[in-house]
């Protein structure tokens, strides 16, 4: 859709909104389209396409005719759009309800529905429904990004297109290509699942996203009928949790303290003395210990054990050993494949963004007019920031808007927008002063977020969460019913005592003394820290603090804290947290190492997860990314863990170290 077509659709919308009796096609052709050269049939096809586009934005074009006349006669048929067509109903929210709603929208800030949540909140702001709200300290949960597959599945599901992907079946251990009609996505047992109709098996099936072994292909030439009344949370509730199993793993002496702790809790640590099925002819060397580690899912534990490289070897079960070996082999094969040329665009953005389209621009302009009506006199940079665009992009939007209006109208019949001294005012809105209804994505983002917040007791106990959900369901209408296709993860913390202690320390401005296990360094340490704020990704909670040992900002996982107590001292003024979210799990320094990696198509989400400074697309759908790392010693673990999704290109010595780590690990399995 070209920019000129965007203008035409906007003018067509304004014309049809501002006519009481309707406009004939001949009038629209002359006054809106200014079309005198094409045939009637060609113009008719273009007009039908434009009506279809307006319908996608939620505006239903009504057909009006005089009594006794046929609708098949274009000379007598008139068209209009009702002034209440697709308008967001008035939503009045209390301060407490706004607080809950903001938290629900922020859940998706790093995840696939982040932009949809922002659009929905802008619509509520444009409708005057939001009031001042203060977010509670230490309650800032986030949904962890589920990768590119999640975003592709969301898009296909709402457009009702089937998808195909390579999948590692848990029942057979075989990799197969599946073609599926996606019905819903939800989190269960800490894993994201797709529920859909498997066309190859002609039955409903559950697919865990972590078992996808390829990128998702959307079959956009095909479609399917949406399931009426489908609720993915109810479907996932019927999915039984996997039984607890025991894994026998041989661990090098003095290594993997975290894994040893889990085995110790199961009272199963002893010197290794039995041959390992991975190499049955030999006995593990002296200095190795055999641990019995409880687990439910071989793929989940296999990902962790693969990252430990040659420091661990799986003795049993065979399924787990195969899961580890498969990841290591995929990492080795990726590292051995031909390396692409490293080249970055001169102006490549630090964070990848979807290419903006004319549809995006028209959707933005439909939000922009009511936003300006309710926010008169904002600085143009504030308006641009609110919509996540550059000043130039915003000015391009405004220039289109001020030239749009009623067909062949006088100056008073045009949208009147001015920006004087960089402050934007609108004095003529042509009945576009109310935002359009929520889209499916927007309704899903807010309603799923509100449902997810039920996992936080202090929010679930209040009435604001329930009341704002009822109001949003009423405002979303039919689109709100489709929010049952997505179910968020649990966000409640595993250790509520630690959470309460840290929140109190933040409120009192007091230091904390903690004993902390660092998985990267495989060591315990004692630290004095100034706690600054709490946040989460799913139910993994972190707190950001100034660490007096490291002399800088650090982020600590609550589930890795072995001991926590107030030190009795006040916090210093050494540093304050940066404004805004998401909080980065890694704080870059000038002496960090800049690493160039290649990401496979199914691993491109790692560029965002690790805050890539530059990216460059590859022909196969993958990426080259430049990422800054403070501690490079764990990079071989990083490559092994993501088996085949990432490889190091530069510096060369780090690439060699990762390859040697993986080769040494494979040799433990006879490979």
XYZ file of C-alpha atoms in Angstrom:
671
model
C 0.000 0.000 0.000
C 1.689 3.190 -1.196
C 1.743 6.497 0.658
C -0.677 7.968 -1.896
C -3.064 5.103 -1.227
C -2.777 5.830 2.503
C -3.915 9.412 1.816
C -6.735 8.167 -0.382
C -7.993 5.743 2.280
C -7.857 8.482 4.900
C -9.855 10.872 2.690
C -12.319 8.105 1.818
C -12.796 7.377 5.524
C -13.393 11.055 6.362
C -15.823 11.434 3.456
C -17.863 8.366 4.462
C -17.866 9.346 8.138
C -19.104 12.859 7.433
C -22.035 12.114 5.148
C -25.513 11.590 6.535
C -27.213 10.254 3.440
C -24.241 8.555 1.809
C -22.198 9.238 -1.317
C -22.642 7.571 -4.687
C -19.745 5.755 -6.256
C -19.604 8.291 -9.052
C -19.249 11.102 -6.488
C -16.497 9.258 -4.658
C -14.706 8.516 -7.920
C -14.702 12.173 -8.888
C -14.183 13.917 -5.544
C -12.025 11.480 -3.535
C -10.261 9.389 -6.158
C -10.000 12.087 -8.844
C -10.164 9.173 -11.268
C -11.013 10.008 -14.867
C -8.775 7.653 -16.825
C -9.574 4.106 -15.667
C -12.572 2.062 -16.751
C -15.623 1.609 -14.540
C -14.652 -2.026 -13.910
C -11.089 -1.084 -12.884
C -12.342 1.619 -10.550
C -14.908 -0.797 -9.093
C -12.176 -3.280 -8.184
C -10.075 -0.547 -6.559
C -13.068 0.709 -4.577
C -13.844 -2.814 -3.323
C -10.210 -3.251 -2.220
C -10.357 0.045 -0.339
C -13.598 -0.957 1.399
C -11.901 -4.213 2.406
C -8.923 -2.279 3.816
C -11.205 -0.013 5.844
C -12.983 -3.122 7.127
C -9.640 -4.454 8.379
C -9.322 -1.268 10.443
C -12.789 -1.966 11.823
C -14.856 0.455 9.727
C -17.823 -1.254 8.092
C -18.996 0.581 4.961
C -22.811 0.665 4.880
C -24.759 0.411 1.636
C -27.752 2.773 1.432
C -30.385 2.813 -1.307
C -33.716 4.447 -1.955
C -36.835 2.341 -1.611
C -37.490 0.286 -4.706
C -33.994 0.578 -6.150
C -31.633 -2.374 -6.552
C -28.267 -2.498 -4.758
C -26.764 -3.821 -7.978
C -27.123 -0.407 -9.598
C -23.987 1.663 -8.820
C -25.684 4.807 -10.068
C -28.253 4.765 -7.258
C -26.375 3.031 -4.420
C -24.866 5.273 -1.751
C -22.160 4.519 0.816
C -21.453 5.803 4.305
C -19.864 4.860 7.641
C -21.861 5.397 10.823
C -20.302 7.913 13.215
C -20.337 5.269 15.960
C -18.802 2.667 13.683
C -15.980 0.838 15.436
C -15.503 3.531 18.086
C -14.000 2.547 21.418
C -16.716 2.885 24.085
C -16.105 5.306 26.921
C -14.034 3.659 29.664
C -13.751 5.400 33.022
C -11.040 4.005 35.290
C -10.100 4.735 38.882
C -6.514 5.362 39.912
C -6.249 1.837 41.374
C -7.630 0.325 38.150
C -5.148 2.334 36.073
C -2.295 1.021 38.221
C -3.329 -2.576 37.569
C -3.881 -1.911 33.862
C -0.458 -0.288 33.420
C 1.173 -3.302 35.072
C -0.787 -5.617 32.757
C 0.349 -3.675 29.672
C 3.962 -3.563 30.857
C 4.010 -7.348 31.180
C 4.482 -7.549 27.403
C 7.109 -4.810 27.147
C 9.825 -7.179 25.942
C 7.537 -9.789 24.402
C 5.547 -10.242 21.218
C 2.452 -8.243 22.185
C 4.398 -5.251 23.497
C 3.476 -2.904 20.649
C -0.176 -4.031 20.778
C -0.300 -3.255 24.512
C 1.151 0.213 23.858
C -1.412 0.860 21.108
C -4.247 -0.175 23.428
C -3.040 2.112 26.209
C -2.741 5.020 23.751
C -6.347 4.450 22.706
C -7.488 4.554 26.326
C -5.449 7.708 26.862
C -6.936 9.261 23.718
C -10.417 8.418 24.992
C -9.652 10.163 28.281
C -9.998 6.935 30.269
C -6.622 6.970 32.024
C -5.927 8.876 35.217
C -2.769 9.460 37.223
C -1.500 6.250 38.799
C 1.500 5.344 40.939
C 3.105 1.962 40.385
C 3.902 0.015 43.562
C 7.596 -0.412 44.313
C 8.893 -3.889 43.605
C 5.889 -5.104 41.573
C 7.062 -4.841 38.004
C 6.622 -8.275 36.409
C 7.451 -9.000 32.783
C 6.670 -11.860 30.422
C 9.852 -13.412 29.092
C 10.154 -13.253 25.295
C 9.319 -16.666 23.847
C 11.328 -16.207 20.652
C 10.530 -15.575 17.020
C 8.295 -18.664 16.826
C 5.893 -17.077 19.333
C 5.586 -13.873 17.297
C 5.040 -15.783 14.037
C 2.397 -18.008 15.653
C 0.531 -15.013 17.114
C 0.439 -13.378 13.692
C -0.738 -16.563 11.954
C -3.326 -17.342 14.644
C -5.050 -13.965 14.467
C -4.954 -13.940 10.651
C -6.241 -17.553 10.676
C -3.419 -18.964 8.577
C -2.011 -22.473 9.151
C 1.695 -22.889 9.880
C 4.388 -25.498 9.343
C 7.502 -26.227 11.384
C 9.969 -29.004 12.192
C 9.187 -30.569 15.555
C 10.977 -33.018 17.821
C 8.273 -35.401 19.041
C 8.564 -36.250 22.726
C 6.898 -39.648 22.284
C 9.162 -40.921 19.479
C 12.247 -38.704 19.667
C 11.982 -38.180 15.896
C 12.058 -34.836 14.105
C 9.083 -34.331 11.805
C 7.543 -31.472 9.820
C 4.070 -30.610 11.124
C 1.328 -28.547 9.467
C -0.956 -27.078 12.109
C -3.953 -24.749 12.411
C -2.927 -22.630 15.436
C -5.806 -22.253 17.898
C -4.047 -20.895 20.970
C -0.777 -20.223 22.787
C -0.262 -20.576 26.516
C 2.285 -21.143 29.241
C 2.153 -24.255 31.417
C 4.784 -25.745 33.742
C 7.165 -22.937 32.779
C 6.954 -23.800 29.051
C 5.047 -22.214 26.149
C 2.682 -24.515 24.245
C 0.852 -24.244 20.938
C -2.558 -25.910 20.870
C -3.881 -26.570 17.394
C -5.262 -28.940 14.794
C -2.537 -31.152 13.313
C -3.569 -31.637 9.700
C -1.258 -34.631 9.236
C -2.876 -36.501 12.136
C -6.349 -34.955 11.739
C -6.545 -34.302 15.479
C -5.931 -31.710 18.177
C -2.346 -31.711 19.428
C -0.143 -29.853 21.940
C 3.277 -28.610 20.788
C 5.921 -27.228 23.114
C 7.756 -24.297 21.551
C 11.110 -25.434 22.960
C 10.818 -28.559 20.788
C 10.552 -26.547 17.549
C 13.716 -27.270 15.560
C 13.083 -24.854 12.701
C 11.618 -21.445 12.072
C 7.823 -21.206 11.684
C 6.527 -20.871 8.125
C 3.172 -19.090 7.846
C 1.051 -20.519 4.994
C -0.561 -17.185 4.156
C -2.229 -18.515 0.988
C -4.311 -20.886 3.100
C -6.814 -20.267 5.916
C -8.959 -22.090 8.460
C -12.075 -21.442 10.548
C -11.552 -20.139 14.074
C -12.702 -22.392 16.926
C -15.762 -20.846 18.624
C -15.443 -20.467 22.390
C -11.884 -21.800 22.451
C -9.975 -21.142 25.693
C -6.332 -22.154 25.723
C -6.031 -21.988 29.516
C -8.765 -24.610 29.896
C -7.047 -26.776 27.305
C -3.692 -26.543 29.072
C -5.271 -27.274 32.449
C -6.108 -30.706 31.048
C -2.452 -31.322 30.225
C -0.950 -33.507 32.989
C 2.366 -32.474 34.504
C 5.224 -34.797 33.629
C 6.217 -37.236 36.344
C 9.400 -36.653 38.346
C 12.283 -38.811 37.120
C 15.874 -39.249 38.287
C 18.906 -38.632 36.139
C 22.307 -40.146 36.864
C 24.993 -37.688 35.856
C 28.761 -37.793 36.389
C 30.161 -34.404 37.411
C 33.791 -33.271 37.576
C 35.087 -32.698 41.106
C 34.393 -29.259 42.531
C 32.257 -28.226 39.539
C 28.605 -27.295 39.075
C 27.631 -26.175 42.546
C 24.059 -25.422 41.518
C 23.512 -28.924 40.136
C 25.114 -30.435 43.251
C 22.746 -28.440 45.442
C 19.706 -29.912 43.691
C 21.158 -33.408 44.039
C 21.958 -32.768 47.719
C 18.364 -31.742 48.335
C 17.392 -35.132 46.916
C 20.042 -36.774 49.205
C 21.699 -38.408 46.216
C 25.395 -37.547 45.907
C 28.005 -40.310 45.902
C 31.370 -41.067 44.260
C 30.979 -42.366 40.734
C 31.828 -46.033 40.441
C 29.592 -47.548 37.797
C 30.308 -47.526 34.065
C 28.439 -44.828 32.164
C 26.068 -46.007 29.396
C 27.485 -43.131 27.342
C 30.800 -45.044 27.301
C 30.087 -48.448 28.872
C 33.619 -49.812 28.467
C 35.134 -47.308 30.901
C 34.644 -46.134 34.448
C 34.605 -42.398 35.154
C 37.958 -41.023 36.209
C 38.825 -40.472 39.834
C 37.653 -37.114 41.073
C 34.236 -37.431 39.430
C 31.027 -37.738 41.407
C 27.804 -39.391 40.390
C 24.720 -37.312 41.170
C 21.094 -38.314 41.081
C 19.241 -35.229 39.857
C 15.424 -35.015 39.830
C 13.797 -33.717 36.633
C 10.498 -33.755 34.775
C 11.453 -32.936 31.201
C 14.493 -34.341 29.419
C 14.601 -31.462 26.949
C 14.655 -28.809 29.687
C 17.382 -30.537 31.712
C 19.217 -31.447 28.493
C 19.521 -27.773 27.561
C 21.073 -27.013 30.954
C 23.444 -30.011 30.928
C 24.606 -29.249 27.383
C 25.790 -25.852 28.600
C 28.066 -27.555 31.160
C 30.079 -29.086 28.325
C 32.835 -31.563 29.326
C 32.205 -31.044 33.051
C 29.249 -33.418 33.008
C 28.230 -36.627 31.260
C 24.800 -38.253 31.466
C 24.832 -41.866 32.607
C 21.050 -42.371 32.485
C 18.409 -42.214 31.159
C 19.280 -42.651 27.485
C 16.625 -40.090 26.471
C 18.414 -37.380 28.456
C 21.826 -38.363 27.095
C 20.415 -38.130 23.568
C 18.957 -34.678 24.285
C 22.356 -33.388 25.458
C 24.271 -34.982 22.607
C 21.835 -33.634 20.003
C 22.371 -30.054 21.197
C 26.128 -30.453 21.281
C 26.174 -31.992 17.797
C 23.965 -29.208 16.407
C 26.311 -26.607 17.911
C 29.340 -28.396 16.426
C 27.706 -28.655 12.981
C 26.741 -24.968 12.995
C 30.264 -23.961 13.985
C 31.706 -26.092 11.159
C 29.437 -24.619 8.459
C 30.795 -21.922 6.090
C 30.967 -18.557 7.817
C 29.110 -15.630 6.209
C 30.802 -12.359 5.398
C 30.550 -9.893 8.272
C 29.004 -6.602 7.165
C 26.722 -4.251 9.056
C 24.629 -1.433 7.559
C 26.088 1.953 8.428
C 22.903 3.078 10.193
C 21.738 -0.293 11.544
C 19.562 0.107 14.654
C 20.706 -1.400 17.935
C 17.346 -3.136 18.315
C 15.698 -4.868 15.401
C 12.374 -3.401 14.404
C 9.764 -4.614 11.972
C 9.768 -2.675 8.729
C 7.136 0.044 8.911
C 4.376 -0.134 6.312
C 1.702 2.227 5.055
C -0.839 0.179 7.036
C 1.151 1.034 10.168
C 1.079 4.708 9.201
C -2.688 4.780 8.653
C -3.320 2.921 11.921
C -1.069 5.425 13.691
C -2.850 8.412 12.167
C -6.225 7.036 13.277
C -4.818 7.016 16.819
C -3.000 10.313 16.426
C -6.037 12.556 15.855
C -7.956 11.583 19.040
C -4.670 11.559 20.977
C -4.000 15.177 19.996
C -7.604 16.169 20.776
C -7.145 14.980 24.373
C -3.533 16.167 24.706
C -3.528 19.683 23.251
C -0.229 21.548 23.197
C 2.158 18.612 23.742
C 5.711 19.120 22.502
C 6.208 17.407 19.159
C 9.049 15.285 20.569
C 6.713 14.017 23.322
C 4.102 13.063 20.734
C 6.729 11.232 18.639
C 8.013 9.400 21.722
C 4.471 8.371 22.684
C 4.039 6.694 19.305
C 7.548 5.240 19.099
C 8.466 7.082 15.879
C 11.045 9.646 14.892
C 10.207 13.327 14.667
C 10.477 13.139 10.867
C 8.002 10.249 10.699
C 5.574 12.171 12.890
C 5.888 15.318 10.769
C 5.209 13.200 7.659
C 2.012 11.963 9.346
C 0.947 15.501 10.262
C 1.546 16.792 6.729
C -0.746 14.077 5.348
C -3.374 14.818 7.982
C -3.518 18.562 7.341
C -4.162 17.890 3.642
C -6.965 15.432 4.399
C -10.639 16.237 4.734
C -13.990 16.379 3.024
C -13.942 16.033 -0.767
C -13.553 19.399 -2.484
C -14.168 21.037 0.896
C -13.306 24.519 2.057
C -10.408 25.119 4.495
C -12.792 24.527 7.404
C -13.535 21.084 5.932
C -9.928 19.920 6.353
C -8.237 18.552 9.437
C -6.651 21.557 11.138
C -3.405 20.702 12.948
C -0.691 23.213 13.812
C 2.651 22.947 15.550
C 3.773 26.307 16.822
C 7.119 26.492 18.645
C 7.114 22.685 18.427
C 3.850 22.379 20.379
C 1.055 20.527 18.547
C -2.588 21.665 18.520
C -5.637 20.367 16.647
C -8.702 22.553 16.137
C -10.671 20.588 13.520
C -10.991 16.801 13.912
C -13.834 15.953 11.455
C -15.457 13.414 13.811
C -12.207 11.474 14.250
C -11.919 12.516 17.897
C -12.537 9.054 19.318
C -10.197 6.081 18.891
C -11.250 2.917 17.107
C -11.995 -0.277 19.027
C -9.277 -2.613 20.225
C -7.838 -5.007 17.678
C -7.545 -8.701 18.545
C -3.870 -8.250 19.468
C -4.639 -5.237 21.671
C -7.501 -6.984 23.487
C -5.344 -10.085 23.981
C -2.428 -8.061 25.345
C -4.456 -6.269 28.030
C -6.869 -9.046 29.026
C -4.188 -11.759 29.088
C -1.986 -9.437 31.110
C -4.766 -8.831 33.650
C -5.375 -12.563 33.976
C -1.649 -13.181 34.464
C -1.521 -10.677 37.335
C -3.802 -12.975 39.320
C -0.592 -14.793 40.238
C 0.502 -11.848 42.396
C -1.406 -12.160 45.700
C -1.278 -8.465 46.627
C -3.002 -7.570 43.343
C -5.382 -10.527 43.167
C -6.742 -9.773 46.634
C -7.923 -6.274 45.699
C -11.090 -5.426 43.801
C -9.341 -3.257 41.170
C -8.073 -6.240 39.169
C -11.540 -7.746 38.863
C -13.326 -4.463 38.126
C -10.889 -3.296 35.441
C -11.122 -6.711 33.758
C -14.915 -6.395 33.560
C -14.639 -2.882 32.092
C -12.046 -3.938 29.522
C -14.087 -6.972 28.463
C -17.078 -4.703 27.865
C -14.972 -2.214 25.894
C -13.269 -4.914 23.798
C -16.563 -6.529 22.756
C -16.215 -9.420 20.327
C -12.450 -9.018 20.105
C -12.225 -9.519 23.865
C -13.785 -12.966 23.522
C -10.821 -13.980 21.360
C -8.408 -13.220 24.209
C -9.001 -16.810 25.307
C -6.518 -17.844 22.610
C -3.572 -16.700 24.769
C -2.694 -17.584 28.367
C 0.227 -15.982 30.156
C 2.728 -17.664 32.491
C 2.802 -17.722 36.264
C 4.443 -14.574 37.650
C 4.321 -15.262 41.392
C 7.793 -15.500 43.001
C 9.049 -18.861 44.241
C 10.483 -17.266 47.412
C 8.042 -14.686 48.715
C 10.138 -14.146 51.897
C 13.114 -12.861 49.879
C 10.769 -10.649 47.850
C 9.268 -9.131 51.010
C 12.709 -8.523 52.558
C 14.018 -6.751 49.459
C 10.874 -4.634 49.030
C 11.126 -3.504 52.634
C 14.820 -2.646 52.211
C 14.033 -0.590 49.087
C 11.283 1.272 50.946
C 13.528 1.912 53.991
C 16.660 2.778 51.962
C 18.716 0.085 53.729
C 21.615 -2.061 52.518
C 21.409 -5.831 52.293
C 24.054 -8.485 52.854
C 23.638 -11.530 50.650
C 25.298 -14.837 49.933
C 24.906 -15.373 46.216
C 25.537 -18.221 43.794
C 26.851 -17.138 40.380
C 26.024 -19.745 37.733
C 28.434 -18.202 35.213
C 31.374 -18.347 37.606
C 30.160 -21.514 39.361
C 30.989 -19.984 42.735
C 29.480 -18.507 45.891
C 30.212 -14.959 47.064
C 29.377 -12.572 49.927
C 28.164 -9.120 48.902
C 26.864 -5.876 50.370
C 24.392 -4.215 48.042
C 22.114 -1.183 47.820
C 18.769 -2.562 46.530
C 17.162 -0.310 43.924
C 14.195 -2.109 42.366
C 12.580 -5.494 41.728
C 11.235 -6.948 38.497
C 10.610 -10.330 36.919
C 10.629 -12.323 33.716
C 7.773 -14.823 34.091
C 8.190 -16.185 37.637
C 11.960 -15.618 37.743
C 12.433 -12.547 39.912
C 15.463 -10.254 39.936
C 16.502 -7.233 41.888
C 18.742 -4.510 40.600
C 21.272 -3.210 43.112
C 24.506 -1.304 43.449
C 27.092 -3.950 44.383
C 29.859 -2.561 46.604
C 32.173 -5.467 45.664
C 31.801 -4.958 41.915
C 31.432 -1.173 42.300
C 28.618 -1.042 39.803
C 25.008 -1.945 39.012
C 24.232 -5.657 39.040
C 21.116 -7.801 38.720
C 20.595 -10.730 41.093
C 18.196 -13.656 40.725
C 16.181 -14.286 43.858
C 16.333 -18.067 43.400
C 20.152 -17.947 43.560
C 20.292 -16.116 46.873
C 21.556 -18.500 49.564
C 21.414 -15.977 52.398
C 19.809 -12.549 52.752
C 19.657 -10.159 55.710
C 19.657 -6.407 56.353
C 23.134 -5.054 57.154
C 21.797 -2.195 59.270
C 23.458 0.458 57.094
C 21.780 3.054 54.921
C 22.173 2.879 51.164
C 24.781 5.144 49.610
C 24.224 7.679 46.847
C 26.748 5.972 44.582
C 24.312 5.304 41.743
C 20.623 5.390 40.988
C 18.738 3.109 38.598
C 18.153 4.213 35.045
C 14.631 5.376 34.286
C 12.201 3.125 32.510
C 11.889 -0.549 31.767
C 12.820 -3.123 30.734
C 15.796 -3.288 33.063
C 18.750 -4.817 31.287
C 20.064 -7.991 32.870
C 23.522 -6.871 31.799
C 25.046 -3.447 32.419
C 27.679 -2.690 29.723
C 31.056 -1.175 30.540
C 33.728 0.361 28.342
C 36.114 -2.582 28.790
C 33.569 -5.247 27.756
C 34.325 -7.525 24.816
C 32.410 -6.929 21.583
C 31.517 -10.341 20.136
C 30.158 -10.984 16.632
C 27.816 -13.973 16.445
C 25.766 -15.656 13.751
C 22.195 -16.544 14.694
C 20.198 -19.228 12.918
C 16.638 -18.279 11.828
C 15.112 -19.920 14.915
C 17.600 -18.133 17.175
C 17.221 -14.530 15.995
C 15.386 -13.592 19.205
C 18.720 -13.850 21.059
C 19.735 -10.551 19.435
C 17.048 -8.772 21.460
C 17.499 -10.892 24.589
C 21.185 -9.924 24.782
C 20.816 -6.299 23.604
C 22.648 -6.531 20.284
C 24.290 -3.230 19.342
C 24.186 -3.928 15.594
C 22.494 -6.552 13.442
C 22.612 -7.528 9.788
C 20.084 -9.908 8.146
C 21.226 -13.030 6.288
C 19.552 -14.540 3.197
C 18.400 -17.639 5.122
C 16.457 -15.535 7.643
C 19.205 -15.569 10.252
C 21.242 -12.658 11.563
C 24.748 -11.466 12.231
C 24.722 -9.639 15.552
C 27.269 -7.644 17.526
C 26.802 -8.162 21.279
C 28.786 -6.784 24.212
C 29.802 -9.253 26.946
C 31.503 -8.456 30.247
C 32.512 -12.036 31.041
C 33.514 -14.077 27.999
C 34.523 -17.226 29.888
C 30.922 -18.484 29.830
C 30.411 -17.982 26.082
C 31.193 -21.659 25.276
C 28.354 -22.546 27.684
C 26.100 -20.053 25.890
C 26.821 -21.610 22.471
C 26.384 -25.185 23.729
C 23.131 -24.411 25.538
C 21.476 -23.036 22.403
C 22.720 -25.963 20.313
C 22.746 -24.876 16.675
C 21.053 -21.509 17.186
C 24.213 -19.418 17.696
C 27.899 -19.518 16.791
C 30.777 -17.127 17.483
C 32.444 -15.499 14.472
C 34.758 -12.971 16.126
C 37.033 -12.701 18.089
C 38.595 -15.819 16.613
C 40.067 -17.039 19.916
C 36.580 -17.099 21.489
C 35.223 -19.026 18.499
C 38.014 -21.595 18.879
C 37.437 -21.859 22.642
C 33.732 -22.544 22.099
C 34.461 -25.174 19.463
C 37.013 -26.921 21.689
C 34.520 -26.885 24.586
C 31.855 -28.529 22.454
C 34.277 -31.088 20.961
C 35.495 -32.036 24.447
C 31.888 -32.468 25.588
C 31.021 -34.630 22.556
C 34.042 -36.834 23.223
C 32.461 -37.777 26.562
C 29.684 -39.399 24.541
C 32.033 -41.151 22.146
C 31.540 -38.524 19.429
